Amino acid sequence: MHLSPDQIVFWQYGVFKLNATIAFTWALMLVLAGGSRLITRKLSIGLERSRWQNLLEILVTGIEKQIKEVGLSQPQKYLGFLGTLFLFVATASLCTVIPGYEPPTASLSTTAALALCVFVAVPFFGIEEQGVRNYLKSYTKPTFIMLPFNIISELSRTLALAVRLFGNMMSGAMIIGILLTITPFIFPIVMTVLGLLTGMVQAYIFSILAAVYIAAATRVRKPKPEPMQTVPA
Amino acid sequence: MLIDWFTVGAQALNFLILVWLMRRFLYKPILHAIDEREKRIAAELSNADAKKAEAEKEHDEFQNKNAEFDQQRAALMSKATDEAQAERQRLLDEARKAADALSAKRQETLRNDAHNLNQAISRRAQKEVFAIARKALTDLATTSLEERLGEVFTRRLREMDGKAKEGLGAALKTAADPAVVRSTFDVPAEQRAAIQNALNETFSAEIRVRFETAPDLISGIELTTNGQKVAWSIADYLASLEKGVDELLKEKDKPEAKAEPKPESKPVVRAEAKPKQELEEPKPGAKSQ
């Protein structure tokens, strides 16, 4: 019994190694990119389109809508990053129905890598939107005293992102493994269904949180009353 | 150790590569397709709007043209109806005129026929009347009547007024040939002597006289000398009467030709009546010239 797919190492040369996490990530990348390529190769711009194109259009427009609802006025700019986050995490958890599959998101290394990406992307988009000065100034809001707390919150939320996803994915796999030894019939299937659900929820949470962080970083001061307007509704 | 830092770096790189791949193969094409479709739908909608507007315009135009056509047709119809009415009226008038002309012509012909017939009847009646009168008088003319005639003739001679008497006297005296006394029958010797005496006394001279018979005189007697003539006979009366009747008929013809045709009985009555009237007042047959 191992806690992380990192521990399954297929090949190693010094620091470089090929473990199950990387291998399954590549597999997922292949599936996602290859599938997209296959479907989008013959896109129709007419009124009639294929079912697969319809599915992808629903997915993309759905993600776009979610990003917009979070408060990012130009969703297409962030669609590449946030959409890929959601699709990767969701696919990784959906594929748990395949026997012998180890979700890469059940490895803390993967979730940490994703959290680091968010950690880098937030200031990247923030600076791009409002400039270095304004972005750095936002750490001293509302007062200068808040600077250390803001920095701590930045770091801690990244850690929380990584650990939350890792914990949920790992626990799902672990629970199924333990239940298989206790009640091998029926119950593991129910837990697998539950695992699929929690996986989807985690994918949604991860990408929405990332969107919220980016939105917070890119928001210029003036539109502060905006959330006030949406909340009472 | 749960975190393998090499794996973390590799996964971060993997994730970035995945982001690039997904952008390249998923988001861009899909968004592009959606945009294109929306553009196309918008274009089709605007095209449909334009076509609809055009169709409405054409519809309006068609309706206008239709209304115009209807108006023109109605105008043409009314014009044609009016023309047909006028033509009908004209033809009717022409036919009526032709009928009137024909009827007038026929009436004229009838009137002419009636008139001709009237005239023929009048002439015939006149001729018959005179022939009968001539015949009756001829039949009545006997010797005793001739004697009476001779007496009347002598009395006339004696009663001759101044001018005629002078003219005749001069003619008798200057004449180379003896004066001729013509009568229907032979004048008896006594009468001849009486006439001779009357002449001699009247003109106070010896008048030579020759006696002749002329049956066409119809009981009458006449004296002719050197172009002058003294006569008394019923033929003269009849001739004078005939002349008067003729003149009367001619006068009657003229107004009748203009006047409306009259019932056939009337002219006949008139033709009969008038000569009778004329007959009642015969003019004196004696002429002296």
PDB file of N, CA and C in Angstrom, chain A residues 123-139 217:
ATOM      1  N   PRO A 123      -0.101  36.602  -9.330  1.00  0.00           N
ATOM      2  CA  PRO A 123       0.605  37.865  -9.541  1.00  0.00           C
ATOM      3  C   PRO A 123       0.866  38.185 -11.017  1.00  0.00           C
ATOM      4  N   PHE A 124       1.029  37.131 -11.813  1.00  0.00           N
ATOM      5  CA  PHE A 124       1.268  37.357 -13.249  1.00  0.00           C
ATOM      6  C   PHE A 124       0.102  38.107 -13.877  1.00  0.00           C
ATOM      7  N   PHE A 125      -1.099  37.598 -13.660  1.00  0.00           N
ATOM      8  CA  PHE A 125      -2.283  38.263 -14.230  1.00  0.00           C
ATOM      9  C   PHE A 125      -2.544  39.603 -13.558  1.00  0.00           C
ATOM     10  N   GLY A 126      -2.241  39.642 -12.219  1.00  0.00           N
ATOM     11  CA  GLY A 126      -2.466  40.890 -11.482  1.00  0.00           C
ATOM     12  C   GLY A 126      -1.591  42.003 -12.006  1.00  0.00           C
ATOM     13  N   ILE A 127      -0.313  41.692 -12.193  1.00  0.00           N
ATOM     14  CA  ILE A 127       0.619  42.706 -12.699  1.00  0.00           C
ATOM     15  C   ILE A 127       0.246  43.082 -14.127  1.00  0.00           C
ATOM     16  N   GLU A 128      -0.130  42.091 -14.902  1.00  0.00           N
ATOM     17  CA  GLU A 128      -0.505  42.364 -16.293  1.00  0.00           C
ATOM     18  C   GLU A 128      -1.685  43.321 -16.346  1.00  0.00           C
ATOM     19  N   GLU A 129      -2.588  43.176 -15.395  1.00  0.00           N
ATOM     20  CA  GLU A 129      -3.814  43.982 -15.423  1.00  0.00           C
ATOM     21  C   GLU A 129      -3.585  45.382 -14.875  1.00  0.00           C
ATOM     22  N   GLN A 130      -2.913  45.490 -13.702  1.00  0.00           N
ATOM     23  CA  GLN A 130      -2.822  46.815 -13.082  1.00  0.00           C
ATOM     24  C   GLN A 130      -1.401  47.327 -12.874  1.00  0.00           C
ATOM     25  N   GLY A 131      -0.415  46.657 -13.397  1.00  0.00           N
ATOM     26  CA  GLY A 131       0.956  47.153 -13.270  1.00  0.00           C
ATOM     27  C   GLY A 131       1.607  46.676 -11.977  1.00  0.00           C
ATOM     28  N   VAL A 132       2.966  46.667 -11.957  1.00  0.00           N
ATOM     29  CA  VAL A 132       3.701  46.131 -10.797  1.00  0.00           C
ATOM     30  C   VAL A 132       3.388  46.939  -9.541  1.00  0.00           C
ATOM     31  N   ARG A 133       3.435  48.260  -9.704  1.00  0.00           N
ATOM     32  CA  ARG A 133       3.247  49.155  -8.563  1.00  0.00           C
ATOM     33  C   ARG A 133       1.902  48.940  -7.888  1.00  0.00           C
ATOM     34  N   ASN A 134       0.896  49.017  -8.653  1.00  0.00           N
ATOM     35  CA  ASN A 134      -0.460  48.874  -8.103  1.00  0.00           C
ATOM     36  C   ASN A 134      -0.646  47.495  -7.488  1.00  0.00           C
ATOM     37  N   TYR A 135      -0.035  46.477  -8.182  1.00  0.00           N
ATOM     38  CA  TYR A 135      -0.216  45.118  -7.673  1.00  0.00           C
ATOM     39  C   TYR A 135       0.445  44.976  -6.307  1.00  0.00           C
ATOM     40  N   LEU A 136       1.671  45.502  -6.248  1.00  0.00           N
ATOM     41  CA  LEU A 136       2.381  45.388  -4.963  1.00  0.00           C
ATOM     42  C   LEU A 136       1.686  46.220  -3.895  1.00  0.00           C
ATOM     43  N   LYS A 137       1.134  47.366  -4.310  1.00  0.00           N
ATOM     44  CA  LYS A 137       0.417  48.209  -3.355  1.00  0.00           C
ATOM     45  C   LYS A 137      -0.766  47.463  -2.741  1.00  0.00           C
ATOM     46  N   SER A 138      -1.368  46.573  -3.538  1.00  0.00           N
ATOM     47  CA  SER A 138      -2.557  45.888  -3.043  1.00  0.00           C
ATOM     48  C   SER A 138      -2.238  45.032  -1.808  1.00  0.00           C
ATOM     49  N   TYR A 139      -0.945  44.692  -1.604  1.00  0.00           N
ATOM     50  CA  TYR A 139      -0.582  43.915  -0.408  1.00  0.00           C
ATOM     51  C   TYR A 139      -0.668  44.761   0.858  1.00  0.00           C
ATOM     52  N   ALA A 217      -6.814  39.542  -7.577  1.00  0.00           N
ATOM     53  CA  ALA A 217      -5.556  40.197  -7.903  1.00  0.00           C
ATOM     54  C   ALA A 217      -5.714  41.185  -9.044  1.00  0.00           C
TER      55      ALA A 217
END
